[in-house]
Amino acid sequence: MEVLHIYHTNDLHSHFEHWPRIHQLVTQRRKWHEQEGDEFLLLDIGDHMDRWHPLADATRGKGIVELLNAASYDAVTFGNNEGITQSYEDLDNMYESRQFPVLAANLYREDGTRPEWLQPYKIFTTKAGTKIGTIGLTVNFNHIYDLLGWKVTDPIEELEACLKELKGKADIIVLLSHLGIHDDERIGTMFPEVDVVLGGHTHHILHEGKQVENTLLAAAGKYGQFTGHVIVEVDEKTKKVLTKKASLYDMNEMKPVENEKEIIESLYAKGKGLLEVPVVDLPHPLTAKHFEESPLADLLCKTLKEWCNADCAFLNAGLLLNGLDKGRVTQYDLLAICPHPINPCTVRLTGAELKEVLLQTKDEKWPHLQIKGLGFRGTVMGNFVYEGIDFRKTSEHTSEILINSEAINPKSIYTVAIPDMFTFGRFFPEIFRSQTKKYFVPEFLRDILREKLTELYPNS
């Protein structure tokens, strides 16, 4: 019997507080298993980088690749944070120093060719001659990839094509899936030839895996809180899989690594140092408050409207985690106060639809609502801030909405600038249903704020 140990990580999102322990665990385990004569693979399932962290932001992911190299990863796929939170050129250059294959069967250049740093699958051969077909798939955010200059295709169709190519060439099929739990379950049902799906994207935790038909699903949550371990036992002669089991190691319960705090802080400090690039010298502070008057949020909202050439704009004050002090402002300062990978966006709404949305923004539930996901890297929503939008009280119980000082016309069409997170379903149904959304990439909100500040204070 041959024993294969697969260790896997996913969705670290540059939360390196557990990285020293993960690094130590996987490097030690590789040594142990190989000394026992067993096979070992170390795989990452994407979203290892997240540009809220200065090292990821300053190096455009290259610093993350160095960490993966140092831990001797055998293969990785990438997630939406690597793929759509940076420019075409940044993704195209990110893996140039890699010491491992990058697997994603459903990403292409616009002309249909694959970038030279990418391949759909990799066959690993064990000492006993067992062939492990390892396929990668990334989530199909085709609209954003199109805007950036890439082409992503249907992951299920690409998986089917890879399985056809691997038929007769691989004894075991392992899928690196940055697609989410629902697609992983679907794959288990559709493709019994897939032995193991290592999952990510939806941050699900499968402590002992999940069996779907013949396929074992495994996933390790988010932020490096867990490291996954799948053990596959194979008949050496027939190459048939005999058993499969999955488990997770809780990194909080692992013994601290020597100089752990210093290692974590050094990663942050390295990125911060790279971002200490002056942007402007402010002649006065620009304060930002979540629940009070917020001059910096007002400026960002005005900038959003101008950048998108919109009729009006609104955003939530919680997008700014802090204000800017008088004096030198650096790229790091802008990252620190606005760490979200959120892009400007416009949506076209009728006056009636826009009125409904704006009335919803006045709901008292919003300011203290805690937001997680959708690119938001802050804590609470905060008050809504408006540009080109006024609420005028007409009587004790009634008011009207003005767009650029004119009463909103229910039948007119308005172009509204918003943070792109509002286009997702949990916020405003009218925006979610609209078919006229336009995303501005690759700029983040902090990028357009930086340009506005340099415009306002050109001689600083």
Short mmCIF file of C-alpha atoms in Angstrom, two decimals, residues 19-201:
data_model
loop_
_atom_site.label_atom_id
_atom_site.label_comp_id
_atom_site.label_asym_id
_atom_site.label_seq_id
_atom_site.Cartn_x
_atom_site.Cartn_y
_atom_site.Cartn_z
CA TRP A 19 1.86 31.86 8.77
CA PRO A 20 4.97 31.00 10.84
CA ARG A 21 3.12 28.02 12.34
CA ILE A 22 1.82 26.90 8.94
CA HIS A 23 5.31 27.17 7.47
CA GLN A 24 6.81 25.16 10.30
CA LEU A 25 4.06 22.52 10.19
CA VAL A 26 4.26 21.83 6.45
CA THR A 27 8.06 21.87 6.26
CA GLN A 28 8.40 19.54 9.24
CA ARG A 29 5.69 17.20 7.98
CA ARG A 30 7.30 16.98 4.55
CA LYS A 31 10.50 15.82 6.22
CA TRP A 32 8.69 13.33 8.46
CA HIS A 33 6.57 11.76 5.72
CA GLU A 34 9.42 11.51 3.26
CA GLN A 35 11.60 9.87 5.94
CA GLU A 36 8.83 7.29 6.38
CA GLY A 37 8.85 6.67 2.62
CA ASP A 38 5.42 8.23 2.07
CA GLU A 39 4.49 10.70 -0.63
CA PHE A 40 3.88 14.39 0.14
CA LEU A 41 2.21 17.26 -1.72
CA LEU A 42 1.69 20.83 -0.50
CA LEU A 43 -0.98 22.81 -2.35
CA ASP A 44 -2.60 26.25 -2.05
CA ILE A 45 -6.12 26.90 -3.31
CA GLY A 46 -5.95 30.66 -3.89
CA ASP A 47 -6.64 34.03 -2.29
CA HIS A 48 -3.35 33.71 -0.45
CA MET A 49 -2.80 37.39 -1.22
CA ASP A 50 -5.04 40.27 -0.27
CA ARG A 51 -4.07 43.86 -0.94
CA TRP A 52 -5.20 45.12 2.47
CA HIS A 53 -1.76 43.94 3.64
CA PRO A 54 1.09 46.29 2.70
CA LEU A 55 3.39 43.46 1.55
CA ALA A 56 0.76 42.17 -0.89
CA ASP A 57 -0.11 45.67 -2.05
CA ALA A 58 3.43 47.00 -2.44
CA THR A 59 4.75 43.94 -4.29
CA ARG A 60 1.52 43.22 -6.22
CA GLY A 61 1.63 39.67 -4.92
CA LYS A 62 5.30 38.94 -5.62
CA GLY A 63 6.01 38.98 -1.89
CA ILE A 64 3.36 36.29 -1.48
CA VAL A 65 5.03 34.14 -4.13
CA GLU A 66 8.28 34.40 -2.13
CA LEU A 67 6.49 33.00 0.93
CA LEU A 68 5.06 30.12 -1.10
CA ASN A 69 8.51 29.42 -2.52
CA ALA A 70 10.08 29.42 0.94
CA ALA A 71 7.51 26.88 2.16
CA SER A 72 8.19 24.68 -0.91
CA TYR A 73 4.65 24.53 -2.25
CA ASP A 74 4.28 21.91 -4.97
CA ALA A 75 1.45 23.65 -6.87
CA VAL A 76 -1.10 26.42 -6.41
CA THR A 77 -4.15 27.83 -8.06
CA PHE A 78 -5.21 31.44 -7.66
CA GLY A 79 -8.38 33.14 -6.52
CA ASN A 80 -10.22 36.32 -7.30
CA ASN A 81 -7.91 38.37 -5.06
CA GLU A 82 -4.90 37.46 -7.19
CA GLY A 83 -6.93 37.63 -10.40
CA ILE A 84 -9.15 40.70 -10.35
CA THR A 85 -7.80 43.04 -7.66
CA GLN A 86 -4.81 44.10 -9.76
CA SER A 87 -4.05 45.12 -13.31
CA TYR A 88 -3.48 42.74 -16.20
CA GLU A 89 0.24 43.47 -16.08
CA ASP A 90 0.46 42.87 -12.33
CA LEU A 91 -1.14 39.43 -12.55
CA ASP A 92 0.91 38.59 -15.63
CA ASN A 93 4.13 39.38 -13.74
CA MET A 94 3.18 38.14 -10.29
CA TYR A 95 4.44 34.57 -10.67
CA GLU A 96 7.65 35.24 -12.60
CA SER A 97 9.85 34.03 -9.70
CA ARG A 98 7.65 31.03 -8.81
CA GLN A 99 9.24 27.68 -7.97
CA PHE A 100 6.00 25.75 -8.44
CA PRO A 101 3.41 25.29 -11.19
CA VAL A 102 0.38 27.60 -11.21
CA LEU A 103 -2.74 25.67 -12.21
CA ALA A 104 -5.94 27.18 -13.61
CA ALA A 105 -7.57 25.50 -16.57
CA ASN A 106 -10.08 28.28 -17.21
CA LEU A 107 -7.91 31.41 -17.63
CA TYR A 108 -6.63 32.61 -21.01
CA ARG A 109 -5.33 35.69 -22.71
CA GLU A 110 -7.82 37.48 -24.94
CA ASP A 111 -6.41 35.69 -28.01
CA GLY A 112 -7.18 32.30 -26.46
CA THR A 113 -3.60 31.39 -25.55
CA ARG A 114 -2.48 30.59 -22.02
CA PRO A 115 0.11 32.79 -20.30
CA GLU A 116 3.46 31.05 -20.06
CA TRP A 117 3.30 30.98 -16.24
CA LEU A 118 0.04 29.01 -16.22
CA GLN A 119 -0.99 25.45 -17.02
CA PRO A 120 -4.33 23.61 -16.68
CA TYR A 121 -2.98 20.63 -14.77
CA LYS A 122 0.15 18.91 -13.56
CA ILE A 123 0.85 15.17 -13.28
CA PHE A 124 2.95 14.24 -10.25
CA THR A 125 4.54 10.80 -10.28
CA THR A 126 5.30 9.00 -7.01
CA LYS A 127 8.29 6.77 -6.35
CA ALA A 128 6.03 3.76 -6.91
CA GLY A 129 4.92 5.11 -10.25
CA THR A 130 1.45 6.32 -9.24
CA LYS A 131 0.39 9.31 -11.31
CA ILE A 132 -1.52 12.11 -9.60
CA GLY A 133 -3.38 14.39 -11.99
CA THR A 134 -3.71 17.76 -10.28
CA ILE A 135 -6.09 20.27 -11.91
CA GLY A 136 -6.70 23.93 -10.99
CA LEU A 137 -9.86 26.04 -11.45
CA THR A 138 -10.57 29.64 -10.47
CA VAL A 139 -13.90 31.34 -9.94
CA ASN A 140 -15.58 32.56 -13.13
CA PHE A 141 -15.85 36.33 -12.62
CA ASN A 142 -15.83 36.70 -16.38
CA HIS A 143 -17.15 40.28 -16.56
CA ILE A 144 -14.31 41.72 -14.45
CA TYR A 145 -11.67 39.56 -16.14
CA ASP A 146 -12.94 40.81 -19.51
CA LEU A 147 -12.53 44.42 -18.39
CA LEU A 148 -8.98 43.69 -17.26
CA GLY A 149 -8.03 42.07 -20.57
CA TRP A 150 -8.24 38.39 -19.57
CA LYS A 151 -10.64 35.69 -20.62
CA VAL A 152 -12.09 33.18 -18.16
CA THR A 153 -14.21 30.27 -19.28
CA ASP A 154 -16.73 27.94 -17.69
CA PRO A 155 -14.84 25.94 -15.04
CA ILE A 156 -17.05 22.85 -15.33
CA GLU A 157 -16.47 22.64 -19.08
CA GLU A 158 -12.73 23.07 -18.59
CA LEU A 159 -12.70 20.37 -15.91
CA GLU A 160 -14.48 18.00 -18.27
CA ALA A 161 -11.87 18.68 -20.96
CA CYS A 162 -8.99 18.11 -18.52
CA LEU A 163 -10.47 14.83 -17.32
CA LYS A 164 -10.69 13.62 -20.90
CA GLU A 165 -7.03 14.50 -21.45
CA LEU A 166 -6.00 12.81 -18.21
CA LYS A 167 -7.96 9.62 -18.83
CA GLY A 168 -5.45 6.78 -18.92
CA LYS A 169 -2.65 9.14 -17.90
CA ALA A 170 -3.47 9.62 -14.20
CA ASP A 171 -4.36 7.15 -11.47
CA ILE A 172 -5.64 9.75 -9.00
CA ILE A 173 -7.38 13.06 -9.72
CA VAL A 174 -6.99 15.96 -7.26
CA LEU A 175 -8.78 19.24 -7.99
CA LEU A 176 -7.64 22.62 -6.66
CA SER A 177 -10.96 24.46 -6.70
CA HIS A 178 -11.29 28.14 -5.95
CA LEU A 179 -14.97 27.91 -6.90
CA GLY A 180 -16.83 27.57 -3.62
CA ILE A 181 -18.61 24.79 -1.75
CA HIS A 182 -21.68 24.60 -4.01
CA ASP A 183 -19.65 24.04 -7.18
CA ASP A 184 -17.44 21.57 -5.32
CA GLU A 185 -20.50 19.53 -4.33
CA ARG A 186 -21.76 19.72 -7.90
CA ILE A 187 -18.42 18.45 -9.18
CA GLY A 188 -18.56 15.53 -6.75
CA THR A 189 -21.93 14.57 -8.15
CA MET A 190 -21.02 15.06 -11.82
CA PHE A 191 -17.50 13.65 -11.94
CA PRO A 192 -16.96 10.46 -9.90
CA GLU A 193 -13.47 10.19 -11.38
CA VAL A 194 -12.38 13.19 -9.25
CA ASP A 195 -10.98 11.61 -6.09
CA VAL A 196 -10.34 14.72 -3.99
CA VAL A 197 -11.53 18.33 -4.25
CA LEU A 198 -9.49 20.81 -2.23
CA GLY A 199 -11.79 23.81 -1.95
CA GLY A 200 -11.76 27.50 -1.20
CA HIS A 201 -13.41 30.85 -2.03
#
